[in-house]
């Protein structure tokens, strides 16, 4: 229990320090934007590469990972049925609502908490991989296909949307 309190206390101290730095503009006007970009494009991808590189595949491809994938898929399907089917929301809106119901903050909260609590971030990797390799590309494809217009004022065909999404997935730093 003390490890949990220590981890949460440390995380709380970091959040408080960030708040105070921002509140009193210690790092300048654009610090929040710059720091967010550094974290998203450098720090988290580096931590993920190191974590996956050292990971035991039995943990990454474990029953727990399968349960995570299946339970997340059930939530995705359930949310999509309710939002799109029952509430009759447009595809783009339904996609965002479905992501809101199924996505967890495995990167920004999960990684540091796993490191603090377990000494290793590997336990968060299956969730992150499922979100980044399955959920995000599917969501981007649906959102792209649903987009009103593209070049020359025409709607994008699903195959074009899938290609554009695949390119974004490859270029995504996380």
CSV table of N, CA and C in Angstrom, one decimal:
chain,number,residue,atom,x,y,z
A,1,UNK,N,0.8,-1.2,0.0
A,1,UNK,CA,0.0,0.0,0.0
A,1,UNK,C,0.9,1.3,0.0
A,2,UNK,N,2.0,1.2,0.7
A,2,UNK,CA,2.9,2.4,0.7
A,2,UNK,C,3.4,2.7,-0.6
A,3,UNK,N,3.7,1.6,-1.5
A,3,UNK,CA,4.2,1.9,-2.8
A,3,UNK,C,3.2,2.6,-3.7
A,4,UNK,N,1.9,2.3,-3.5
A,4,UNK,CA,0.9,3.0,-4.2
A,4,UNK,C,0.8,4.4,-3.8
A,5,UNK,N,0.8,4.7,-2.5
A,5,UNK,CA,0.8,6.0,-2.0
A,5,UNK,C,2.0,6.8,-2.4
A,6,UNK,N,3.2,6.2,-2.4
A,6,UNK,CA,4.4,6.9,-2.9
A,6,UNK,C,4.3,7.2,-4.3
A,7,UNK,N,3.8,6.3,-5.2
A,7,UNK,CA,3.6,6.5,-6.6
A,7,UNK,C,2.7,7.7,-6.8
A,8,UNK,N,1.5,7.6,-6.2
A,8,UNK,CA,0.5,8.7,-6.4
A,8,UNK,C,1.0,10.0,-5.8
A,9,UNK,N,1.7,10.0,-4.7
A,9,UNK,CA,2.3,11.2,-4.2
A,9,UNK,C,3.3,11.8,-5.1
A,10,UNK,N,4.2,11.0,-5.7
A,10,UNK,CA,5.2,11.5,-6.6
A,10,UNK,C,4.5,12.1,-7.9
A,11,UNK,N,3.5,11.3,-8.4
A,11,UNK,CA,2.8,11.8,-9.6
A,11,UNK,C,2.1,13.1,-9.2
A,12,UNK,N,1.5,13.2,-8.1
A,12,UNK,CA,0.8,14.5,-7.6
A,12,UNK,C,1.8,15.6,-7.5
A,13,UNK,N,3.0,15.3,-7.0
A,13,UNK,CA,4.0,16.4,-6.9
A,13,UNK,C,4.5,16.9,-8.2
A,14,UNK,N,4.6,16.0,-9.2
A,14,UNK,CA,5.0,16.4,-10.6
A,14,UNK,C,3.9,17.2,-11.2
A,15,UNK,N,2.6,16.8,-11.0
A,15,UNK,CA,1.5,17.6,-11.5
A,15,UNK,C,1.5,19.0,-10.9
A,16,UNK,N,1.6,19.0,-9.6
A,16,UNK,CA,1.6,20.3,-8.8
A,16,UNK,C,2.8,21.2,-9.3
A,17,UNK,N,3.9,20.6,-9.5
A,17,UNK,CA,5.1,21.4,-10.0
A,17,UNK,C,4.8,22.0,-11.4
A,18,UNK,N,4.2,21.1,-12.2
A,18,UNK,CA,3.8,21.6,-13.6
A,18,UNK,C,2.8,22.7,-13.5
A,19,UNK,N,1.8,22.6,-12.6
A,19,UNK,CA,0.8,23.6,-12.5
A,19,UNK,C,1.4,24.9,-12.0
A,20,UNK,N,2.3,24.8,-11.0
A,20,UNK,CA,2.9,26.1,-10.5
A,20,UNK,C,3.8,26.7,-11.5
A,21,UNK,N,4.6,25.9,-12.2
A,21,UNK,CA,5.4,26.5,-13.3
A,21,UNK,C,4.6,27.2,-14.3
A,22,UNK,N,3.5,26.6,-14.7
A,22,UNK,CA,2.6,27.2,-15.7
A,22,UNK,C,1.9,28.4,-15.1
A,23,UNK,N,1.4,28.3,-13.9
A,23,UNK,CA,0.7,29.4,-13.3
A,23,UNK,C,1.5,30.7,-13.1
A,24,UNK,N,2.8,30.5,-12.8
A,24,UNK,CA,3.6,31.7,-12.6
A,24,UNK,C,4.5,31.9,-13.8
A,25,UNK,N,4.2,31.2,-14.9
A,25,UNK,CA,4.9,31.4,-16.2
A,25,UNK,C,6.4,31.4,-16.1
A,26,UNK,N,6.9,30.5,-15.3
A,26,UNK,CA,8.4,30.4,-15.0
A,26,UNK,C,9.1,30.0,-16.3
A,27,UNK,N,8.5,29.2,-17.1
A,27,UNK,CA,9.2,28.7,-18.3
A,27,UNK,C,8.8,29.5,-19.6
A,28,UNK,N,8.0,30.5,-19.4
A,28,UNK,CA,7.6,31.3,-20.6
A,28,UNK,C,6.2,31.0,-21.1
A,29,UNK,N,5.8,31.9,-22.0
A,29,UNK,CA,4.5,31.8,-22.6
A,29,UNK,C,4.1,30.5,-23.3
A,30,UNK,N,5.1,30.0,-24.1
A,30,UNK,CA,4.8,28.8,-24.9
A,30,UNK,C,5.3,27.5,-24.3
A,31,UNK,N,5.6,27.5,-23.1
A,31,UNK,CA,6.2,26.3,-22.4
A,31,UNK,C,5.3,25.1,-22.5
A,32,UNK,N,4.0,25.3,-22.2
A,32,UNK,CA,3.1,24.2,-22.2
A,32,UNK,C,3.0,23.5,-23.6
A,33,UNK,N,3.0,24.3,-24.6
A,33,UNK,CA,2.9,23.7,-26.0
A,33,UNK,C,4.2,23.0,-26.3
A,34,UNK,N,5.3,23.6,-26.0
A,34,UNK,CA,6.7,23.0,-26.3
A,34,UNK,C,6.8,21.7,-25.5
A,35,UNK,N,6.5,21.8,-24.2
A,35,UNK,CA,6.7,20.6,-23.3
A,35,UNK,C,5.8,19.4,-23.8
A,36,UNK,N,4.6,19.8,-24.2
A,36,UNK,CA,3.6,18.7,-24.6
A,36,UNK,C,4.2,18.1,-25.9
A,37,UNK,N,4.7,18.9,-26.8
A,37,UNK,CA,5.3,18.3,-28.0
A,37,UNK,C,6.5,17.4,-27.8
A,38,UNK,N,7.3,17.9,-26.8
A,38,UNK,CA,8.5,17.1,-26.5
A,38,UNK,C,8.1,15.7,-25.9
A,39,UNK,N,7.1,15.8,-25.0
A,39,UNK,CA,6.6,14.6,-24.4
A,39,UNK,C,6.0,13.6,-25.4
A,40,UNK,N,5.2,14.2,-26.3
A,40,UNK,CA,4.5,13.3,-27.3
A,40,UNK,C,5.4,12.8,-28.4
A,41,UNK,N,6.3,13.6,-28.8
A,41,UNK,CA,7.1,13.2,-30.0
A,41,UNK,C,8.5,12.6,-29.6
A,42,UNK,N,9.0,12.8,-28.3
A,42,UNK,CA,10.3,12.3,-27.9
A,42,UNK,C,10.2,11.4,-26.7
A,43,UNK,N,9.7,11.9,-25.6
A,43,UNK,CA,9.8,11.2,-24.4
A,43,UNK,C,9.0,9.9,-24.4
A,44,UNK,N,7.7,9.9,-24.7
A,44,UNK,CA,6.9,8.7,-24.6
A,44,UNK,C,7.3,7.7,-25.7
A,45,UNK,N,7.6,8.1,-26.9
A,45,UNK,CA,8.1,7.1,-27.9
A,45,UNK,C,9.4,6.5,-27.4
A,46,UNK,N,10.3,7.3,-26.9
A,46,UNK,CA,11.6,6.7,-26.4
A,46,UNK,C,11.3,5.7,-25.3
A,47,UNK,N,10.5,6.0,-24.3
A,47,UNK,CA,10.1,5.1,-23.2
A,47,UNK,C,9.5,3.9,-23.8
A,48,UNK,N,8.6,4.0,-24.7
A,48,UNK,CA,7.9,2.9,-25.3
A,48,UNK,C,8.9,2.0,-26.1
A,49,UNK,N,9.8,2.5,-26.8
A,49,UNK,CA,10.8,1.7,-27.5
A,49,UNK,C,11.7,1.0,-26.6
A,50,UNK,N,12.1,1.6,-25.5
A,50,UNK,CA,13.0,1.0,-24.5
A,50,UNK,C,12.2,-0.1,-23.8
A,51,UNK,N,10.9,0.2,-23.4
A,51,UNK,CA,10.1,-0.8,-22.7
A,51,UNK,C,9.8,-2.0,-23.6
A,52,UNK,N,9.4,-1.8,-24.8
A,52,UNK,CA,9.1,-2.9,-25.7
A,52,UNK,C,10.3,-3.7,-26.0
A,53,UNK,N,11.5,-3.0,-26.2
A,53,UNK,CA,12.7,-3.7,-26.5
A,53,UNK,C,13.2,-4.6,-25.4
A,54,UNK,N,12.9,-4.2,-24.2
A,54,UNK,CA,13.3,-5.1,-23.0
A,54,UNK,C,12.2,-6.0,-22.5
A,55,UNK,N,11.0,-5.9,-23.1
A,55,UNK,CA,9.9,-6.6,-22.6
A,55,UNK,C,10.0,-8.1,-22.9
A,56,UNK,N,9.4,-8.9,-21.9
A,56,UNK,CA,9.3,-10.3,-22.0
A,56,UNK,C,8.0,-10.5,-22.9
A,57,UNK,N,8.2,-11.2,-24.0
A,57,UNK,CA,7.0,-11.4,-24.9
A,57,UNK,C,5.9,-12.2,-24.2
A,58,UNK,N,6.2,-13.0,-23.1
A,58,UNK,CA,5.2,-13.7,-22.4
A,58,UNK,C,4.3,-12.7,-21.6
A,59,UNK,N,4.8,-11.5,-21.3
A,59,UNK,CA,4.0,-10.5,-20.6
A,59,UNK,C,3.2,-9.7,-21.7
A,60,UNK,N,3.9,-9.3,-22.8
A,60,UNK,CA,3.2,-8.5,-23.8
A,60,UNK,C,2.1,-9.3,-24.5
A,61,UNK,N,2.4,-10.6,-24.8
A,61,UNK,CA,1.4,-11.5,-25.5
A,61,UNK,C,0.8,-12.5,-24.5
A,62,UNK,N,0.3,-12.0,-23.4
A,62,UNK,CA,-0.2,-12.9,-22.3
A,62,UNK,C,-1.7,-13.0,-22.4
A,63,UNK,N,-2.2,-13.8,-21.5
A,63,UNK,CA,-3.7,-13.9,-21.3
A,63,UNK,C,-4.3,-12.5,-20.9
A,64,UNK,N,-3.6,-11.8,-20.1
A,64,UNK,CA,-4.0,-10.5,-19.7
A,64,UNK,C,-4.2,-9.6,-20.9
A,65,UNK,N,-3.2,-9.6,-21.8
A,65,UNK,CA,-3.3,-8.8,-23.0
A,65,UNK,C,-4.5,-9.2,-23.8
A,66,UNK,N,-4.8,-10.5,-23.9
A,66,UNK,CA,-5.9,-11.0,-24.7
A,66,UNK,C,-7.2,-10.5,-24.0
A,67,UNK,N,-7.3,-10.6,-22.7
A,67,UNK,CA,-8.5,-10.1,-22.0
A,67,UNK,C,-8.7,-8.6,-22.2
A,68,UNK,N,-7.6,-7.9,-22.2
A,68,UNK,CA,-7.6,-6.4,-22.4
A,68,UNK,C,-8.2,-6.2,-23.8
A,69,UNK,N,-7.7,-6.9,-24.8
A,69,UNK,CA,-8.2,-6.7,-26.2
A,69,UNK,C,-9.6,-7.1,-26.4
A,70,UNK,N,-10.0,-8.2,-25.8
A,70,UNK,CA,-11.4,-8.7,-25.9
A,70,UNK,C,-12.4,-7.7,-25.2
A,71,UNK,N,-12.0,-7.4,-24.0
A,71,UNK,CA,-12.9,-6.5,-23.2
A,71,UNK,C,-13.0,-5.1,-23.9
A,72,UNK,N,-11.9,-4.6,-24.4
A,72,UNK,CA,-12.0,-3.3,-25.1
A,72,UNK,C,-12.8,-3.4,-26.3
A,73,UNK,N,-12.7,-4.5,-27.1
A,73,UNK,CA,-13.5,-4.7,-28.3
A,73,UNK,C,-15.0,-4.8,-28.0
A,74,UNK,N,-15.3,-5.4,-26.8
A,74,UNK,CA,-16.7,-5.5,-26.4
A,74,UNK,C,-17.3,-4.1,-26.1
A,75,UNK,N,-16.5,-3.3,-25.4
A,75,UNK,CA,-16.9,-1.9,-25.1
A,75,UNK,C,-17.0,-1.1,-26.4
A,76,UNK,N,-16.1,-1.3,-27.4
A,76,UNK,CA,-16.1,-0.6,-28.6
A,76,UNK,C,-17.4,-0.9,-29.4
A,77,UNK,N,-17.7,-2.2,-29.5
A,77,UNK,CA,-18.9,-2.7,-30.2
A,77,UNK,C,-20.2,-2.2,-29.5
A,78,UNK,N,-20.2,-2.3,-28.2
A,78,UNK,CA,-21.4,-1.9,-27.4
A,78,UNK,C,-21.6,-0.4,-27.6
A,79,UNK,N,-20.5,0.4,-27.4
A,79,UNK,CA,-20.7,1.9,-27.6
A,79,UNK,C,-21.1,2.2,-29.0
A,80,UNK,N,-20.5,1.6,-30.0
A,80,UNK,CA,-20.9,1.9,-31.4
A,80,UNK,C,-22.4,1.6,-31.7
A,81,UNK,N,-22.8,0.4,-31.1
A,81,UNK,CA,-24.2,0.0,-31.3
A,81,UNK,C,-25.2,1.1,-30.7
A,82,UNK,N,-24.8,1.5,-29.5
A,82,UNK,CA,-25.7,2.5,-28.8
A,82,UNK,C,-25.7,3.8,-29.5
A,83,UNK,N,-24.4,4.3,-29.7
A,83,UNK,CA,-24.3,5.7,-30.3
A,83,UNK,C,-24.8,5.8,-31.7
A,84,UNK,N,-24.4,4.8,-32.5
A,84,UNK,CA,-24.7,4.9,-34.0
A,84,UNK,C,-26.1,4.3,-34.2
A,85,UNK,N,-26.4,3.1,-33.6
A,85,UNK,CA,-27.6,2.4,-33.8
A,85,UNK,C,-28.8,3.0,-33.1
A,86,UNK,N,-28.7,3.1,-31.8
A,86,UNK,CA,-29.9,3.6,-31.0
A,86,UNK,C,-30.0,5.1,-31.1
A,87,UNK,N,-28.9,5.8,-30.9
A,87,UNK,CA,-29.0,7.3,-30.9
A,87,UNK,C,-28.9,7.9,-32.3
A,88,UNK,N,-28.6,7.1,-33.3
A,88,UNK,CA,-28.6,7.6,-34.7
A,88,UNK,C,-27.6,8.8,-34.9
A,89,UNK,N,-26.5,8.8,-34.3
A,89,UNK,CA,-25.5,9.9,-34.4
A,89,UNK,C,-24.7,9.6,-35.7
A,90,UNK,N,-24.2,10.7,-36.3
A,90,UNK,CA,-23.4,10.5,-37.5
A,90,UNK,C,-22.1,9.7,-37.2
A,91,UNK,N,-21.5,9.1,-38.3
A,91,UNK,CA,-20.4,8.2,-38.1
A,91,UNK,C,-19.2,8.8,-37.4
A,92,UNK,N,-18.9,10.0,-37.7
A,92,UNK,CA,-17.8,10.7,-37.1
A,92,UNK,C,-18.0,10.9,-35.6
A,93,UNK,N,-19.2,11.4,-35.3
A,93,UNK,CA,-19.6,11.6,-33.9
A,93,UNK,C,-19.6,10.3,-33.1
A,94,UNK,N,-20.2,9.3,-33.7
A,94,UNK,CA,-20.2,7.9,-33.1
A,94,UNK,C,-18.8,7.4,-32.9
A,95,UNK,N,-17.9,7.7,-33.8
A,95,UNK,CA,-16.5,7.2,-33.6
A,95,UNK,C,-15.8,7.9,-32.4
A,96,UNK,N,-16.0,9.2,-32.3
A,96,UNK,CA,-15.4,9.9,-31.2
A,96,UNK,C,-16.0,9.4,-29.9
A,97,UNK,N,-17.3,9.3,-29.8
A,97,UNK,CA,-18.0,8.8,-28.6
A,97,UNK,C,-17.5,7.4,-28.3
A,98,UNK,N,-17.3,6.5,-29.3
A,98,UNK,CA,-16.8,5.2,-29.0
A,98,UNK,C,-15.4,5.2,-28.5
A,99,UNK,N,-14.6,6.0,-29.0
A,99,UNK,CA,-13.2,6.2,-28.5
A,99,UNK,C,-13.2,6.7,-27.1
A,100,UNK,N,-14.1,7.6,-26.8
A,100,UNK,CA,-14.2,8.2,-25.4
A,100,UNK,C,-14.6,7.1,-24.5
A,101,UNK,N,-15.4,6.1,-24.9
A,101,UNK,CA,-15.9,5.0,-24.0
A,101,UNK,C,-14.8,4.0,-23.9
A,102,UNK,N,-13.9,3.8,-24.8
A,102,UNK,CA,-13.0,2.7,-24.8
A,102,UNK,C,-11.5,3.0,-24.6
A,103,UNK,N,-11.1,4.2,-24.9
A,103,UNK,CA,-9.7,4.5,-24.8
A,103,UNK,C,-9.3,4.8,-23.4
A,104,UNK,N,-8.1,4.4,-23.0
A,104,UNK,CA,-7.6,4.7,-21.7
A,104,UNK,C,-6.3,5.5,-21.8
A,105,UNK,N,-5.9,6.2,-20.8
A,105,UNK,CA,-4.7,7.0,-20.9
A,105,UNK,C,-3.5,6.1,-20.5
A,106,UNK,N,-3.2,5.2,-21.3
A,106,UNK,CA,-2.1,4.2,-21.0
A,106,UNK,C,-0.8,4.9,-21.1
A,107,UNK,N,-0.7,5.9,-21.9
A,107,UNK,CA,0.7,6.5,-22.1
A,107,UNK,C,1.0,7.5,-21.1
A,108,UNK,N,0.2,8.6,-20.9
A,108,UNK,CA,0.6,9.7,-20.0
A,108,UNK,C,0.4,9.3,-18.6
A,109,UNK,N,-0.6,8.5,-18.2
A,109,UNK,CA,-0.7,8.1,-16.8
A,109,UNK,C,-0.3,6.7,-16.6
A,110,UNK,N,-0.6,5.8,-17.5
A,110,UNK,CA,-0.3,4.4,-17.3
A,110,UNK,C,1.2,4.1,-17.3
A,111,UNK,N,2.0,4.7,-18.1
A,111,UNK,CA,3.4,4.4,-18.1
A,111,UNK,C,4.1,4.9,-16.8
A,112,UNK,N,3.9,6.1,-16.4
A,112,UNK,CA,4.5,6.5,-15.2
A,112,UNK,C,4.0,5.7,-13.9
A,113,UNK,N,2.7,5.5,-13.9
A,113,UNK,CA,2.2,4.7,-12.7
A,113,UNK,C,2.8,3.3,-12.7
A,114,UNK,N,2.9,2.6,-13.9
A,114,UNK,CA,3.4,1.3,-14.0
A,114,UNK,C,4.9,1.3,-13.5
A,115,UNK,N,5.6,2.3,-13.9
A,115,UNK,CA,7.1,2.4,-13.5
A,115,UNK,C,7.2,2.6,-12.0
A,116,UNK,N,6.4,3.5,-11.5
A,116,UNK,CA,6.4,3.7,-10.0
A,116,UNK,C,5.9,2.5,-9.2
A,117,UNK,N,4.8,1.9,-9.7
A,117,UNK,CA,4.2,0.9,-8.9
A,117,UNK,C,4.9,-0.5,-9.0
A,118,UNK,N,5.3,-0.8,-10.3
A,118,UNK,CA,5.8,-2.1,-10.6
A,118,UNK,C,7.3,-2.1,-11.0
A,119,UNK,N,7.9,-1.0,-11.1
A,119,UNK,CA,9.3,-0.9,-11.5
A,119,UNK,C,9.5,-1.2,-13.0
A,120,UNK,N,8.4,-1.3,-13.7
A,120,UNK,CA,8.5,-1.7,-15.2
A,120,UNK,C,7.3,-1.2,-15.9
A,121,UNK,N,7.4,-0.7,-17.0
A,121,UNK,CA,6.3,-0.2,-17.8
A,121,UNK,C,5.7,-1.2,-18.7
A,122,UNK,N,6.2,-2.4,-18.7
A,122,UNK,CA,5.8,-3.5,-19.6
A,122,UNK,C,4.4,-3.9,-19.5
A,123,UNK,N,3.8,-3.7,-18.3
A,123,UNK,CA,2.4,-4.1,-18.1
A,123,UNK,C,1.4,-3.2,-18.8
A,124,UNK,N,1.8,-2.0,-19.2
A,124,UNK,CA,1.0,-1.1,-20.0
A,124,UNK,C,1.1,-1.3,-21.5
A,125,UNK,N,2.1,-2.0,-21.9
A,125,UNK,CA,2.4,-2.1,-23.3
A,125,UNK,C,1.3,-2.8,-24.1
A,126,UNK,N,0.7,-3.9,-23.6
A,126,UNK,CA,-0.4,-4.5,-24.4
A,126,UNK,C,-1.5,-3.6,-24.6
A,127,UNK,N,-1.9,-2.8,-23.7
A,127,UNK,CA,-3.0,-1.9,-23.8
A,127,UNK,C,-2.6,-0.8,-24.9
A,128,UNK,N,-1.4,-0.3,-24.7
A,128,UNK,CA,-1.0,0.8,-25.7
A,128,UNK,C,-0.9,0.2,-27.1
A,129,UNK,N,-0.4,-1.0,-27.3
A,129,UNK,CA,-0.3,-1.6,-28.6
A,129,UNK,C,-1.6,-1.8,-29.2
A,130,UNK,N,-2.6,-2.3,-28.4
A,130,UNK,CA,-3.9,-2.5,-29.0
A,130,UNK,C,-4.6,-1.2,-29.4
A,131,UNK,N,-4.4,-0.2,-28.6
A,131,UNK,CA,-5.0,1.1,-28.9
A,131,UNK,C,-4.3,1.7,-30.2
A,132,UNK,N,-3.0,1.6,-30.2
A,132,UNK,CA,-2.2,2.3,-31.3
A,132,UNK,C,-2.3,1.5,-32.6
A,133,UNK,N,-2.3,0.2,-32.5
A,133,UNK,CA,-2.3,-0.7,-33.7
A,133,UNK,C,-3.6,-1.1,-34.2
A,134,UNK,N,-4.7,-1.1,-33.4
A,134,UNK,CA,-6.0,-1.5,-33.8
A,134,UNK,C,-7.0,-0.4,-33.7
A,135,UNK,N,-7.2,0.1,-32.5
A,135,UNK,CA,-8.3,1.1,-32.4
A,135,UNK,C,-8.0,2.4,-33.2
A,136,UNK,N,-6.8,3.0,-33.0
A,136,UNK,CA,-6.6,4.3,-33.7
A,136,UNK,C,-6.7,4.2,-35.2
A,137,UNK,N,-6.1,3.2,-35.8
A,137,UNK,CA,-6.2,3.1,-37.3
A,137,UNK,C,-7.7,2.9,-37.7
A,138,UNK,N,-8.4,2.1,-37.0
A,138,UNK,CA,-9.8,1.9,-37.4
A,138,UNK,C,-10.6,3.2,-37.2
A,139,UNK,N,-10.4,3.9,-36.1
A,139,UNK,CA,-11.1,5.2,-35.9
A,139,UNK,C,-10.7,6.2,-36.9
A,140,UNK,N,-9.4,6.3,-37.3
A,140,UNK,CA,-9.0,7.3,-38.3
A,140,UNK,C,-9.6,7.0,-39.6
A,141,UNK,N,-9.6,5.7,-40.0
A,141,UNK,CA,-10.2,5.3,-41.2
A,141,UNK,C,-11.7,5.7,-41.3
A,142,UNK,N,-12.4,5.4,-40.2
A,142,UNK,CA,-13.9,5.8,-40.2
A,142,UNK,C,-14.0,7.3,-40.3
A,143,UNK,N,-13.2,8.0,-39.5
A,143,UNK,CA,-13.3,9.5,-39.5
A,143,UNK,C,-12.9,10.1,-40.9
A,144,UNK,N,-11.9,9.5,-41.5
A,144,UNK,CA,-11.5,10.0,-42.9
A,144,UNK,C,-12.6,9.7,-43.9
A,145,UNK,N,-13.1,8.5,-43.8
A,145,UNK,CA,-14.2,8.1,-44.8
A,145,UNK,C,-15.4,9.0,-44.6
A,146,UNK,N,-15.7,9.4,-43.3
A,146,UNK,CA,-16.8,10.3,-43.0
A,146,UNK,C,-16.6,11.7,-43.3
A,147,UNK,N,-15.4,12.1,-43.5
A,147,UNK,CA,-15.1,13.5,-43.8
A,147,UNK,C,-15.9,14.0,-45.0
A,148,UNK,N,-16.4,15.3,-44.8
A,148,UNK,CA,-17.3,15.8,-45.9
A,148,UNK,C,-16.6,15.9,-47.2
A,149,UNK,N,-15.4,16.5,-47.3
A,149,UNK,CA,-14.8,16.7,-48.6
A,149,UNK,C,-13.3,16.6,-48.5
A,150,UNK,N,-12.7,16.4,-49.7
A,150,UNK,CA,-11.3,16.4,-49.8
A,150,UNK,C,-10.9,17.2,-51.0
A,151,UNK,N,-9.8,16.9,-51.6
A,151,UNK,CA,-9.4,17.7,-52.8
A,151,UNK,C,-10.5,17.7,-53.8
A,152,UNK,N,-10.7,18.7,-54.5
A,152,UNK,CA,-11.6,18.8,-55.6
A,152,UNK,C,-13.1,18.7,-55.2
A,153,UNK,N,-13.3,18.8,-53.9
A,153,UNK,CA,-14.7,18.8,-53.4
A,153,UNK,C,-15.4,17.5,-53.4
A,154,UNK,N,-14.7,16.4,-53.6
A,154,UNK,CA,-15.3,15.1,-53.6
A,154,UNK,C,-15.1,14.3,-52.3
A,155,UNK,N,-15.9,13.4,-52.0
A,155,UNK,CA,-15.8,12.5,-50.9
A,155,UNK,C,-14.7,11.5,-51.1
A,156,UNK,N,-14.0,11.2,-50.1
A,156,UNK,CA,-12.9,10.2,-50.2
A,156,UNK,C,-13.5,8.8,-50.2
A,157,UNK,N,-13.0,7.9,-51.1
A,157,UNK,CA,-13.5,6.5,-51.0
A,157,UNK,C,-12.8,5.8,-49.9
A,158,UNK,N,-13.5,4.7,-49.3
A,158,UNK,CA,-12.9,4.0,-48.2
A,158,UNK,C,-11.5,3.5,-48.4
A,159,UNK,N,-11.1,3.1,-49.6
A,159,UNK,CA,-9.7,2.6,-49.9
A,159,UNK,C,-8.7,3.8,-49.8
A,160,UNK,N,-9.1,5.0,-50.2
A,160,UNK,CA,-8.3,6.2,-50.1
A,160,UNK,C,-8.1,6.5,-48.6
A,161,UNK,N,-9.2,6.5,-47.9
A,161,UNK,CA,-9.1,6.8,-46.4
A,161,UNK,C,-8.2,5.8,-45.7
A,162,UNK,N,-8.3,4.5,-46.1
A,162,UNK,CA,-7.5,3.5,-45.5
A,162,UNK,C,-6.0,3.7,-45.8
A,163,UNK,N,-5.7,4.1,-47.0
A,163,UNK,CA,-4.3,4.4,-47.4
A,163,UNK,C,-3.8,5.6,-46.6
A,164,UNK,N,-4.6,6.7,-46.5
A,164,UNK,CA,-4.2,7.9,-45.8
A,164,UNK,C,-3.9,7.5,-44.3
A,165,UNK,N,-4.8,6.7,-43.7
A,165,UNK,CA,-4.7,6.3,-42.3
A,165,UNK,C,-3.4,5.5,-42.1
A,166,UNK,N,-3.1,4.6,-43.0
A,166,UNK,CA,-1.9,3.7,-42.9
A,166,UNK,C,-0.7,4.6,-42.9
A,167,UNK,N,-0.7,5.7,-43.8
A,167,UNK,CA,0.5,6.6,-43.8
A,167,UNK,C,0.6,7.3,-42.5
A,168,UNK,N,-0.5,7.8,-41.9
A,168,UNK,CA,-0.5,8.4,-40.6
A,168,UNK,C,0.0,7.5,-39.5
A,169,UNK,N,-0.4,6.3,-39.5
A,169,UNK,CA,0.0,5.3,-38.5
A,169,UNK,C,1.5,5.1,-38.5
A,170,UNK,N,2.1,5.1,-39.7
A,170,UNK,CA,3.5,4.9,-39.9
A,170,UNK,C,4.3,6.1,-39.4
A,171,UNK,N,3.7,7.3,-39.7
A,171,UNK,CA,4.4,8.6,-39.3
A,171,UNK,C,4.2,9.0,-37.8
A,172,UNK,N,3.2,8.4,-37.2
A,172,UNK,CA,2.9,8.7,-35.8
A,172,UNK,C,4.1,8.4,-34.9
A,173,UNK,N,4.6,9.4,-34.1
A,173,UNK,CA,5.7,9.1,-33.2
A,173,UNK,C,5.5,8.1,-32.1
A,174,UNK,N,4.2,7.9,-31.7
A,174,UNK,CA,3.9,6.9,-30.7
A,174,UNK,C,3.6,5.6,-31.3
